[in-house]
């Protein structure tokens, strides 16, 4: 009889212990899940902070390059045109005459300088960029390049245009601008072909030039290759990728792919 | 007149609840005050039933089950953060439980026989509600919770453990009593339940203090 009682006590205590164990196990699992959630949340916050830092760095870089571009454009373009106008006015002053042709040339130079300044202002304005679509902004940039008469640039758009967030659009446009700058500065090209393709999942932009070409791997290793590195980094920053295909003497193709957010 | 040692925890818990009144109101846990009054009155009369000339204290505890359960369900509902249809389902289940407990009290086990069926049902509901509440608390909040500072966590944890233990001990109350099942020369439930009660009411008290400190913050 005592044995049976002992067995019952043992069974009851065992059941209680098992149930308690299950209860405690449940609580431990909740603790574990909660900790995991905390870790994930911290990682996400860290990733967000890193992304924002990179974005800020990129914006500062773009700003720095923009200042360089303004300085260069004013010096090489507007400055030259206005210098010419000044020389023409100087000639008129020396001759003490009023030649209609010369006045007309001065007016034309000043008007050209104004157009150049307007173009620079347009291509730099982020606000204007937000109002226009990406193909429109690129087309505007191409018109500016074509006006120089040195390079013939064309753009083609395929697919139905899709909305891209302003931040992504601006960075994509700045990448294209950086590509154009590289072509104008280094490639010695006579032709630029831009193709914008809106695919199902992502936007593809390809910029081809028939210039001197180069070895991308070597160029990316050099410090001078910072412009190219910037393009690659900015592409990854907006969740996309960039690829440079080039060989000496065979021109260059810059491919940019950006997933829709 | 006798006061069992675990009753001091129950009395202290009621005092803490009154002291943290505003904190409890902020956490929607004010129903704990009448619940703790019922608990204290029940335990006092239940332990000192001979002083009142009663033969047994079953009626006291059966009435306790009947009176305390609505308050418990109400508190559980508050801690589950119910929305829309969930509220309807929850209160439907609670009303059904209350009907079963009342039927058992009046017609099945009766008033002078310990209502073990009701107790098992209440314990099952306690385990289910506290588990759901803990899962909800952990999953619904996107941020990591500091469990040690979360009053609902403490209340539901002690409820869960209390429910699991009493489910067996009080569910088998009749069997343990008839067969004189003892551990350390004490009836099994007398040996285990006081400690469990002390843990539960200490847990509640800590949760009330957390409610108060959170409200102040």
GROMACS .gro file of C-alpha atoms in nm:
model
  478
    1UNK     CA    1   0.000   0.000   0.000
    2UNK     CA    2   0.283   0.238   0.095
    3UNK     CA    3   0.459   0.152  -0.234
    4UNK     CA    4   0.150   0.242  -0.435
    5UNK     CA    5   0.126   0.574  -0.250
    6UNK     CA    6   0.494   0.643  -0.312
    7UNK     CA    7   0.440   0.571  -0.680
    8UNK     CA    8   0.146   0.811  -0.691
    9UNK     CA    9   0.346   1.081  -0.512
   10UNK     CA   10   0.636   1.021  -0.748
   11UNK     CA   11   0.409   1.041  -1.053
   12UNK     CA   12   0.237   1.360  -0.932
   13UNK     CA   13   0.569   1.527  -0.853
   14UNK     CA   14   0.710   1.410  -1.189
   15UNK     CA   15   0.410   1.554  -1.375
   16UNK     CA   16   0.447   1.882  -1.187
   17UNK     CA   17   0.819   1.895  -1.267
   18UNK     CA   18   0.755   1.816  -1.634
   19UNK     CA   19   0.484   2.081  -1.659
   20UNK     CA   20   0.707   2.332  -1.480
   21UNK     CA   21   0.993   2.241  -1.711
   22UNK     CA   22   0.768   2.301  -2.015
   23UNK     CA   23   0.657   2.633  -1.868
   24UNK     CA   24   1.013   2.741  -1.800
   25UNK     CA   25   1.121   2.619  -2.145
   26UNK     CA   26   0.847   2.832  -2.298
   27UNK     CA   27   0.972   3.136  -2.105
   28UNK     CA   28   1.333   3.065  -2.207
   29UNK     CA   29   1.224   3.044  -2.572
   30UNK     CA   30   1.052   3.381  -2.538
   31UNK     CA   31   1.372   3.524  -2.385
   32UNK     CA   32   1.574   3.379  -2.672
   33UNK     CA   33   1.335   3.519  -2.933
   34UNK     CA   34   1.336   3.856  -2.761
   35UNK     CA   35   1.718   3.864  -2.756
   36UNK     CA   36   1.735   3.766  -3.123
   37UNK     CA   37   1.487   4.041  -3.203
   38UNK     CA   38   1.703   4.287  -3.013
   39UNK     CA   39   2.016   4.177  -3.197
   40UNK     CA   40   1.842   4.205  -3.534
   41UNK     CA   41   1.708   4.546  -3.444
   42UNK     CA   42   2.059   4.662  -3.344
   43UNK     CA   43   2.206   4.524  -3.669
   44UNK     CA   44   1.936   4.700  -3.870
   45UNK     CA   45   2.004   5.026  -3.689
   46UNK     CA   46   2.377   4.985  -3.755
   47UNK     CA   47   2.314   4.913  -4.122
   48UNK     CA   48   2.086   5.214  -4.146
   49UNK     CA   49   2.344   5.436  -3.978
   50UNK     CA   50   2.619   5.306  -4.211
   51UNK     CA   51   2.396   5.360  -4.513
   52UNK     CA   52   2.312   5.714  -4.404
   53UNK     CA   53   2.680   5.785  -4.342
   54UNK     CA   54   2.773   5.656  -4.688
   55UNK     CA   55   2.491   5.856  -4.841
   56UNK     CA   56   2.613   6.169  -4.668
   57UNK     CA   57   2.972   6.103  -4.776
   58UNK     CA   58   2.853   6.047  -5.129
   59UNK     CA   59   2.653   6.371  -5.123
   60UNK     CA   60   2.957   6.561  -4.997
   61UNK     CA   61   3.171   6.405  -5.273
   62UNK     CA   62   2.912   6.498  -5.533
   63UNK     CA   63   2.907   6.850  -5.395
   64UNK     CA   64   3.288   6.872  -5.412
   65UNK     CA   65   3.287   6.746  -5.770
   66UNK     CA   66   3.014   6.991  -5.856
   67UNK     CA   67   3.226   7.279  -5.729
   68UNK     CA   68   3.515   7.151  -5.943
   69UNK     CA   69   3.282   7.127  -6.242
   70UNK     CA   70   3.149   7.483  -6.192
   71UNK     CA   71   3.502   7.614  -6.157
   72UNK     CA   72   3.614   7.430  -6.471
   73UNK     CA   73   3.309   7.532  -6.677
   74UNK     CA   74   3.344   7.898  -6.576
   75UNK     CA   75   3.716   7.894  -6.646
   76UNK     CA   76   3.714   7.697  -6.972
   77UNK     CA   77   3.384   7.800  -7.122
   78UNK     CA   78   3.210   8.108  -6.987
   79UNK     CA   79   3.541   8.270  -6.897
   80UNK     CA   80   3.677   8.220  -7.249
   81UNK     CA   81   3.364   8.358  -7.412
   82UNK     CA   82   3.355   8.662  -7.185
   83UNK     CA   83   3.730   8.715  -7.242
   84UNK     CA   84   3.659   8.718  -7.614
   85UNK     CA   85   3.381   8.973  -7.562
   86UNK     CA   86   3.621   9.185  -7.355
   87UNK     CA   87   3.886   9.168  -7.630
   88UNK     CA   88   3.625   9.271  -7.888
   89UNK     CA   89   3.518   9.566  -7.673
   90UNK     CA   90   3.888   9.656  -7.626
   91UNK     CA   91   3.937   9.662  -8.004
   92UNK     CA   92   3.638   9.896  -8.039
   93UNK     CA   93   3.780  10.120  -7.768
   94UNK     CA   94   4.125  10.133  -7.935
   95UNK     CA   95   3.978  10.210  -8.275
   96UNK     CA   96   3.738  10.469  -8.134
   97UNK     CA   97   3.480  10.334  -8.380
   98UNK     CA   98   3.136  10.180  -8.355
   99UNK     CA   99   3.140   9.881  -8.590
  100UNK     CA  100   2.806   9.709  -8.608
  101UNK     CA  101   2.962   9.367  -8.684
  102UNK     CA  102   3.186   9.389  -8.380
  103UNK     CA  103   2.897   9.495  -8.154
  104UNK     CA  104   2.690   9.209  -8.289
  105UNK     CA  105   2.982   8.968  -8.213
  106UNK     CA  106   3.006   9.101  -7.857
  107UNK     CA  107   2.630   9.057  -7.810
  108UNK     CA  108   2.651   8.705  -7.946
  109UNK     CA  109   2.939   8.618  -7.711
  110UNK     CA  110   2.754   8.753  -7.409
  111UNK     CA  111   2.438   8.571  -7.510
  112UNK     CA  112   2.642   8.248  -7.553
  113UNK     CA  113   2.797   8.298  -7.209
  114UNK     CA  114   2.448   8.344  -7.062
  115UNK     CA  115   2.326   8.025  -7.229
  116UNK     CA  116   2.627   7.838  -7.091
  117UNK     CA  117   2.560   7.971  -6.740
  118UNK     CA  118   2.192   7.878  -6.769
  119UNK     CA  119   2.288   7.525  -6.880
  120UNK     CA  120   2.528   7.488  -6.587
  121UNK     CA  121   2.259   7.610  -6.348
  122UNK     CA  122   2.006   7.365  -6.495
  123UNK     CA  123   2.237   7.065  -6.476
  124UNK     CA  124   2.329   7.138  -6.115
  125UNK     CA  125   1.987   7.205  -5.971
  126UNK     CA  126   1.859   6.912  -5.763
  127UNK     CA  127   1.516   7.074  -5.741
  128UNK     CA  128   1.490   7.089  -6.119
  129UNK     CA  129   1.612   6.731  -6.132
  130UNK     CA  130   1.323   6.627  -5.905
  131UNK     CA  131   1.071   6.796  -6.135
  132UNK     CA  132   1.200   6.618  -6.445
  133UNK     CA  133   1.210   6.246  -6.512
  134UNK     CA  134   1.548   6.075  -6.536
  135UNK     CA  135   1.538   6.045  -6.920
  136UNK     CA  136   1.442   6.415  -6.943
  137UNK     CA  137   1.734   6.517  -6.723
  138UNK     CA  138   1.976   6.300  -6.921
  139UNK     CA  139   1.838   6.438  -7.250
  140UNK     CA  140   1.896   6.792  -7.120
  141UNK     CA  141   2.256   6.702  -7.036
  142UNK     CA  142   2.299   6.552  -7.382
  143UNK     CA  143   2.170   6.873  -7.545
  144UNK     CA  144   2.435   7.062  -7.348
  145UNK     CA  145   2.709   6.826  -7.468
  146UNK     CA  146   2.587   6.849  -7.828
  147UNK     CA  147   2.596   7.230  -7.816
  148UNK     CA  148   2.975   7.214  -7.779
  149UNK     CA  149   2.983   7.063  -8.130
  150UNK     CA  150   3.279   6.840  -8.037
  151UNK     CA  151   3.083   6.530  -7.942
  152UNK     CA  152   2.765   6.393  -8.097
  153UNK     CA  153   2.551   6.244  -7.821
  154UNK     CA  154   2.223   6.055  -7.855
  155UNK     CA  155   1.981   5.900  -7.609
  156UNK     CA  156   1.723   5.623  -7.652
  157UNK     CA  157   1.454   5.514  -7.404
  158UNK     CA  158   1.295   5.168  -7.399
  159UNK     CA  159   1.009   5.042  -7.186
  160UNK     CA  160   0.748   5.215  -6.978
  161UNK     CA  161   0.894   5.477  -6.748
  162UNK     CA  162   0.867   5.380  -6.380
  163UNK     CA  163   0.883   5.601  -6.075
  164UNK     CA  164   1.213   5.603  -5.892
  165UNK     CA  165   1.250   5.770  -5.549
  166UNK     CA  166   1.409   6.118  -5.570
  167UNK     CA  167   1.719   6.012  -5.378
  168UNK     CA  168   1.787   5.724  -5.619
  169UNK     CA  169   1.706   5.937  -5.923
  170UNK     CA  170   1.947   6.211  -5.817
  171UNK     CA  171   2.232   5.969  -5.748
  172UNK     CA  172   2.169   5.785  -6.078
  173UNK     CA  173   2.175   6.116  -6.264
  174UNK     CA  174   2.496   6.222  -6.090
  175UNK     CA  175   2.651   5.889  -6.192
  176UNK     CA  176   2.555   5.955  -6.555
  177UNK     CA  177   2.698   6.308  -6.526
  178UNK     CA  178   3.021   6.163  -6.383
  179UNK     CA  179   3.031   5.924  -6.679
  180UNK     CA  180   2.988   6.215  -6.925
  181UNK     CA  181   3.260   6.415  -6.745
  182UNK     CA  182   3.500   6.121  -6.774
  183UNK     CA  183   3.426   6.090  -7.148
  184UNK     CA  184   3.471   6.465  -7.210
  185UNK     CA  185   3.789   6.486  -7.001
  186UNK     CA  186   3.971   6.163  -7.085
  187UNK     CA  187   3.815   5.963  -7.370
  188UNK     CA  188   3.866   6.195  -7.667
  189UNK     CA  189   3.543   6.052  -7.808
  190UNK     CA  190   3.339   6.190  -8.096
  191UNK     CA  191   3.023   5.997  -8.017
  192UNK     CA  192   2.822   5.907  -7.706
  193UNK     CA  193   2.525   5.672  -7.714
  194UNK     CA  194   2.304   5.652  -7.406
  195UNK     CA  195   2.044   5.381  -7.374
  196UNK     CA  196   1.785   5.390  -7.094
  197UNK     CA  197   1.586   5.068  -7.052
  198UNK     CA  198   1.304   5.027  -6.802
  199UNK     CA  199   1.294   4.651  -6.739
  200UNK     CA  200   1.052   4.460  -6.515
  201UNK     CA  201   1.266   4.461  -6.201
  202UNK     CA  202   1.524   4.730  -6.265
  203UNK     CA  203   1.637   5.029  -6.465
  204UNK     CA  204   1.935   4.980  -6.698
  205UNK     CA  205   2.139   5.275  -6.823
  206UNK     CA  206   2.419   5.214  -7.067
  207UNK     CA  207   2.660   5.487  -7.181
  208UNK     CA  208   2.881   5.401  -7.475
  209UNK     CA  209   3.159   5.620  -7.614
  210UNK     CA  210   3.387   5.557  -7.911
  211UNK     CA  211   3.688   5.710  -7.736
  212UNK     CA  212   4.036   5.584  -7.651
  213UNK     CA  213   3.922   5.319  -7.406
  214UNK     CA  214   4.130   5.191  -7.114
  215UNK     CA  215   4.192   4.895  -6.889
  216UNK     CA  216   3.925   4.927  -6.618
  217UNK     CA  217   4.101   4.694  -6.370
  218UNK     CA  218   4.425   4.893  -6.382
  219UNK     CA  219   4.242   5.224  -6.375
  220UNK     CA  220   4.035   5.127  -6.073
  221UNK     CA  221   4.354   5.044  -5.878
  222UNK     CA  222   4.502   5.388  -5.944
  223UNK     CA  223   4.417   5.694  -5.736
  224UNK     CA  224   4.317   5.869  -6.057
  225UNK     CA  225   4.049   5.605  -6.094
  226UNK     CA  226   3.855   5.760  -5.805
  227UNK     CA  227   3.585   5.884  -6.044
  228UNK     CA  228   3.519   5.527  -6.158
  229UNK     CA  229   3.527   5.397  -5.802
  230UNK     CA  230   3.272   5.664  -5.706
  231UNK     CA  231   3.038   5.544  -5.981
  232UNK     CA  232   3.063   5.183  -5.860
  233UNK     CA  233   3.015   5.280  -5.494
  234UNK     CA  234   2.720   5.508  -5.563
  235UNK     CA  235   2.550   5.235  -5.762
  236UNK     CA  236   2.574   4.995  -5.467
  237UNK     CA  237   2.454   5.274  -5.238
  238UNK     CA  238   2.121   5.292  -5.420
  239UNK     CA  239   2.088   4.914  -5.427
  240UNK     CA  240   2.217   4.874  -5.780
  241UNK     CA  241   2.540   4.789  -5.956
  242UNK     CA  242   2.766   4.944  -6.217
  243UNK     CA  243   2.997   4.779  -6.464
  244UNK     CA  244   3.268   4.930  -6.683
  245UNK     CA  245   3.350   4.748  -7.005
  246UNK     CA  246   3.648   4.889  -7.191
  247UNK     CA  247   3.963   4.805  -7.381
  248UNK     CA  248   4.231   5.038  -7.508
  249UNK     CA  249   4.130   5.163  -7.855
  250UNK     CA  250   3.782   5.011  -7.841
  251UNK     CA  251   3.578   5.271  -7.658
  252UNK     CA  252   3.403   5.231  -7.324
  253UNK     CA  253   3.063   5.118  -7.207
  254UNK     CA  254   2.940   5.210  -6.861
  255UNK     CA  255   2.645   5.000  -6.750
  256UNK     CA  256   2.435   5.107  -6.454
  257UNK     CA  257   2.159   4.889  -6.310
  258UNK     CA  258   1.924   5.016  -6.039
  259UNK     CA  259   1.648   4.807  -5.884
  260UNK     CA  260   1.315   4.986  -5.831
  261UNK     CA  261   1.266   5.057  -5.460
  262UNK     CA  262  -0.728   3.305   1.463
  263UNK     CA  263  -0.444   3.187   1.253
  264UNK     CA  264  -0.259   3.357   0.970
  265UNK     CA  265  -0.054   3.127   0.744
  266UNK     CA  266   0.292   3.251   0.643
  267UNK     CA  267   0.202   3.281   0.274
  268UNK     CA  268  -0.093   3.505   0.368
  269UNK     CA  269   0.154   3.776   0.460
  270UNK     CA  270   0.258   3.782   0.092
  271UNK     CA  271  -0.108   3.818  -0.009
  272UNK     CA  272  -0.168   4.099   0.239
  273UNK     CA  273   0.157   4.270   0.135
  274UNK     CA  274   0.049   4.236  -0.228
  275UNK     CA  275  -0.282   4.411  -0.155
  276UNK     CA  276  -0.100   4.688   0.034
  277UNK     CA  277   0.143   4.732  -0.259
  278UNK     CA  278  -0.151   4.737  -0.503
  279UNK     CA  279  -0.317   5.017  -0.304
  280UNK     CA  280   0.013   5.203  -0.279
  281UNK     CA  281   0.062   5.172  -0.658
  282UNK     CA  282  -0.300   5.265  -0.733
  283UNK     CA  283  -0.214   5.521  -1.004
  284UNK     CA  284   0.039   5.290  -1.163
  285UNK     CA  285  -0.220   5.011  -1.178
  286UNK     CA  286  -0.471   5.252  -1.333
  287UNK     CA  287  -0.214   5.355  -1.595
  288UNK     CA  288  -0.150   4.986  -1.677
  289UNK     CA  289  -0.525   4.903  -1.681
  290UNK     CA  290  -0.475   4.663  -1.390
  291UNK     CA  291  -0.704   4.823  -1.131
  292UNK     CA  292  -0.916   4.506  -1.121
  293UNK     CA  293  -0.633   4.351  -0.919
  294UNK     CA  294  -0.745   4.546  -0.612
  295UNK     CA  295  -1.092   4.381  -0.576
  296UNK     CA  296  -0.934   4.049  -0.679
  297UNK     CA  297  -0.676   4.075  -0.400
  298UNK     CA  298  -0.945   4.176  -0.150
  299UNK     CA  299  -1.137   3.859  -0.245
  300UNK     CA  300  -0.816   3.651  -0.218
  301UNK     CA  301  -0.732   3.786   0.127
  302UNK     CA  302  -1.085   3.748   0.262
  303UNK     CA  303  -1.106   3.394   0.120
  304UNK     CA  304  -0.772   3.281   0.261
  305UNK     CA  305  -0.848   3.431   0.601
  306UNK     CA  306  -1.192   3.274   0.630
  307UNK     CA  307  -1.072   2.954   0.460
  308UNK     CA  308  -0.790   2.899   0.708
  309UNK     CA  309  -0.994   3.009   1.014
  310UNK     CA  310  -1.324   2.839   0.916
  311UNK     CA  311  -1.347   2.659   1.251
  312UNK     CA  312  -1.348   2.999   1.422
  313UNK     CA  313  -1.679   3.066   1.242
  314UNK     CA  314  -1.819   2.729   1.347
  315UNK     CA  315  -1.811   2.582   0.995
  316UNK     CA  316  -1.747   2.215   0.927
  317UNK     CA  317  -1.549   2.269   0.612
  318UNK     CA  318  -1.413   2.554   0.407
  319UNK     CA  319  -1.511   2.420   0.064
  320UNK     CA  320  -1.796   2.667   0.026
  321UNK     CA  321  -1.552   2.954   0.087
  322UNK     CA  322  -1.314   2.834  -0.183
  323UNK     CA  323  -1.598   2.751  -0.423
  324UNK     CA  324  -1.737   3.101  -0.377
  325UNK     CA  325  -1.386   3.232  -0.429
  326UNK     CA  326  -1.368   3.054  -0.768
  327UNK     CA  327  -1.704   3.201  -0.863
  328UNK     CA  328  -1.624   3.556  -0.751
  329UNK     CA  329  -1.260   3.590  -0.851
  330UNK     CA  330  -1.276   3.439  -1.201
  331UNK     CA  331  -1.455   3.737  -1.370
  332UNK     CA  332  -1.190   3.971  -1.231
  333UNK     CA  333  -0.915   3.738  -1.347
  334UNK     CA  334  -1.065   3.713  -1.697
  335UNK     CA  335  -1.103   4.090  -1.713
  336UNK     CA  336  -0.734   4.139  -1.622
  337UNK     CA  337  -0.628   3.870  -1.872
  338UNK     CA  338  -0.829   4.050  -2.143
  339UNK     CA  339  -0.650   4.377  -2.064
  340UNK     CA  340  -0.310   4.208  -2.084
  341UNK     CA  341  -0.393   4.046  -2.421
  342UNK     CA  342  -0.437   4.383  -2.598
  343UNK     CA  343  -0.747   4.253  -2.775
  344UNK     CA  344  -0.876   4.418  -3.089
  345UNK     CA  345  -1.201   4.394  -3.288
  346UNK     CA  346  -1.323   4.035  -3.325
  347UNK     CA  347  -1.069   3.905  -3.074
  348UNK     CA  348  -1.251   4.092  -2.796
  349UNK     CA  349  -1.578   3.926  -2.894
  350UNK     CA  350  -1.424   3.576  -2.909
  351UNK     CA  351  -1.239   3.628  -2.581
  352UNK     CA  352  -1.541   3.747  -2.384
  353UNK     CA  353  -1.762   3.476  -2.538
  354UNK     CA  354  -1.515   3.212  -2.414
  355UNK     CA  355  -1.505   3.382  -2.072
  356UNK     CA  356  -1.885   3.392  -2.043
  357UNK     CA  357  -1.905   3.023  -2.141
  358UNK     CA  358  -1.646   2.940  -1.874
  359UNK     CA  359  -1.840   3.139  -1.615
  360UNK     CA  360  -2.159   2.952  -1.709
  361UNK     CA  361  -1.980   2.616  -1.668
  362UNK     CA  362  -1.833   2.723  -1.331
  363UNK     CA  363  -2.178   2.837  -1.211
  364UNK     CA  364  -2.346   2.516  -1.333
  365UNK     CA  365  -2.078   2.313  -1.151
  366UNK     CA  366  -2.126   2.520  -0.834
  367UNK     CA  367  -2.504   2.487  -0.832
  368UNK     CA  368  -2.573   2.152  -0.998
  369UNK     CA  369  -2.275   1.921  -1.056
  370UNK     CA  370  -2.015   1.918  -0.776
  371UNK     CA  371  -2.225   2.143  -0.558
  372UNK     CA  372  -2.144   2.408  -0.300
  373UNK     CA  373  -2.007   2.184  -0.023
  374UNK     CA  374  -1.779   1.974  -0.238
  375UNK     CA  375  -1.455   2.128  -0.369
  376UNK     CA  376  -1.522   2.234  -0.732
  377UNK     CA  377  -1.222   2.063  -0.891
  378UNK     CA  378  -1.378   2.071  -1.239
  379UNK     CA  379  -1.409   2.448  -1.219
  380UNK     CA  380  -1.057   2.475  -1.086
  381UNK     CA  381  -0.912   2.263  -1.368
  382UNK     CA  382  -1.104   2.473  -1.623
  383UNK     CA  383  -0.978   2.797  -1.467
  384UNK     CA  384  -0.622   2.663  -1.457
  385UNK     CA  385  -0.639   2.563  -1.824
  386UNK     CA  386  -0.769   2.910  -1.915
  387UNK     CA  387  -0.495   3.067  -1.699
  388UNK     CA  388  -0.223   2.870  -1.879
  389UNK     CA  389  -0.369   2.949  -2.222
  390UNK     CA  390  -0.428   3.321  -2.157
  391UNK     CA  391  -0.093   3.381  -1.991
  392UNK     CA  392   0.092   3.193  -2.268
  393UNK     CA  393  -0.093   3.394  -2.535
  394UNK     CA  394  -0.026   3.713  -2.349
  395UNK     CA  395   0.346   3.637  -2.320
  396UNK     CA  396   0.370   3.545  -2.689
  397UNK     CA  397   0.184   3.861  -2.785
  398UNK     CA  398   0.402   4.073  -2.563
  399UNK     CA  399   0.716   3.931  -2.721
  400UNK     CA  400   0.609   3.912  -3.084
  401UNK     CA  401   0.391   4.217  -3.132
  402UNK     CA  402   0.645   4.470  -3.010
  403UNK     CA  403   0.907   4.525  -3.283
  404UNK     CA  404   1.160   4.645  -3.026
  405UNK     CA  405   1.349   4.422  -2.784
  406UNK     CA  406   1.166   4.414  -2.450
  407UNK     CA  407   1.338   4.439  -2.118
  408UNK     CA  408   1.144   4.157  -1.951
  409UNK     CA  409   1.274   4.247  -1.607
  410UNK     CA  410   1.103   4.589  -1.639
  411UNK     CA  411   0.781   4.463  -1.797
  412UNK     CA  412   0.492   4.425  -1.544
  413UNK     CA  413   0.278   4.212  -1.779
  414UNK     CA  414   0.567   3.969  -1.820
  415UNK     CA  415   0.593   3.911  -1.444
  416UNK     CA  416   0.218   3.875  -1.394
  417UNK     CA  417   0.178   3.630  -1.681
  418UNK     CA  418   0.490   3.429  -1.595
  419UNK     CA  419   0.381   3.367  -1.236
  420UNK     CA  420   0.025   3.297  -1.357
  421UNK     CA  421   0.157   3.042  -1.606
  422UNK     CA  422   0.370   2.860  -1.349
  423UNK     CA  423   0.092   2.878  -1.086
  424UNK     CA  424  -0.161   2.741  -1.337
  425UNK     CA  425   0.066   2.448  -1.432
  426UNK     CA  426   0.130   2.348  -1.070
  427UNK     CA  427  -0.223   2.391  -0.933
  428UNK     CA  428  -0.367   2.212  -1.234
  429UNK     CA  429  -0.216   1.888  -1.101
  430UNK     CA  430  -0.226   1.943  -0.726
  431UNK     CA  431  -0.572   2.095  -0.685
  432UNK     CA  432  -0.713   1.895  -0.976
  433UNK     CA  433  -0.623   1.581  -0.781
  434UNK     CA  434  -0.734   1.739  -0.452
  435UNK     CA  435  -0.998   1.477  -0.376
  436UNK     CA  436  -0.767   1.188  -0.459
  437UNK     CA  437  -0.482   1.330  -0.250
  438UNK     CA  438  -0.718   1.382   0.044
  439UNK     CA  439  -0.883   1.039   0.035
  440UNK     CA  440  -0.557   0.850  -0.011
  441UNK     CA  441  -0.367   1.061   0.241
  442UNK     CA  442  -0.095   1.137  -0.008
  443UNK     CA  443   0.170   1.320   0.185
  444UNK     CA  444   0.516   1.452   0.129
  445UNK     CA  445   0.740   1.543   0.423
  446UNK     CA  446   0.452   1.453   0.660
  447UNK     CA  447   0.229   1.717   0.503
  448UNK     CA  448  -0.058   1.685   0.257
  449UNK     CA  449   0.091   1.726  -0.090
  450UNK     CA  450  -0.090   2.052  -0.159
  451UNK     CA  451  -0.008   2.188   0.186
  452UNK     CA  452   0.357   2.117   0.119
  453UNK     CA  453   0.370   2.282  -0.222
  454UNK     CA  454   0.095   2.543  -0.250
  455UNK     CA  455   0.207   2.791   0.020
  456UNK     CA  456   0.546   2.838  -0.152
  457UNK     CA  457   0.380   2.872  -0.493
  458UNK     CA  458   0.136   3.128  -0.350
  459UNK     CA  459   0.423   3.325  -0.198
  460UNK     CA  460   0.604   3.332  -0.535
  461UNK     CA  461   0.288   3.437  -0.720
  462UNK     CA  462   0.203   3.727  -0.488
  463UNK     CA  463   0.565   3.840  -0.468
  464UNK     CA  464   0.565   3.843  -0.851
  465UNK     CA  465   0.243   4.046  -0.858
  466UNK     CA  466   0.384   4.294  -0.605
  467UNK     CA  467   0.696   4.345  -0.813
  468UNK     CA  468   0.481   4.397  -1.124
  469UNK     CA  469   0.272   4.661  -0.941
  470UNK     CA  470   0.588   4.846  -0.839
  471UNK     CA  471   0.700   4.835  -1.203
  472UNK     CA  472   0.364   4.984  -1.305
  473UNK     CA  473   0.420   5.266  -1.058
  474UNK     CA  474   0.779   5.338  -1.162
  475UNK     CA  475   0.686   5.327  -1.531
  476UNK     CA  476   0.404   5.574  -1.472
  477UNK     CA  477   0.642   5.809  -1.289
  478UNK     CA  478   0.895   5.784  -1.576
   0.00000   0.00000   0.00000
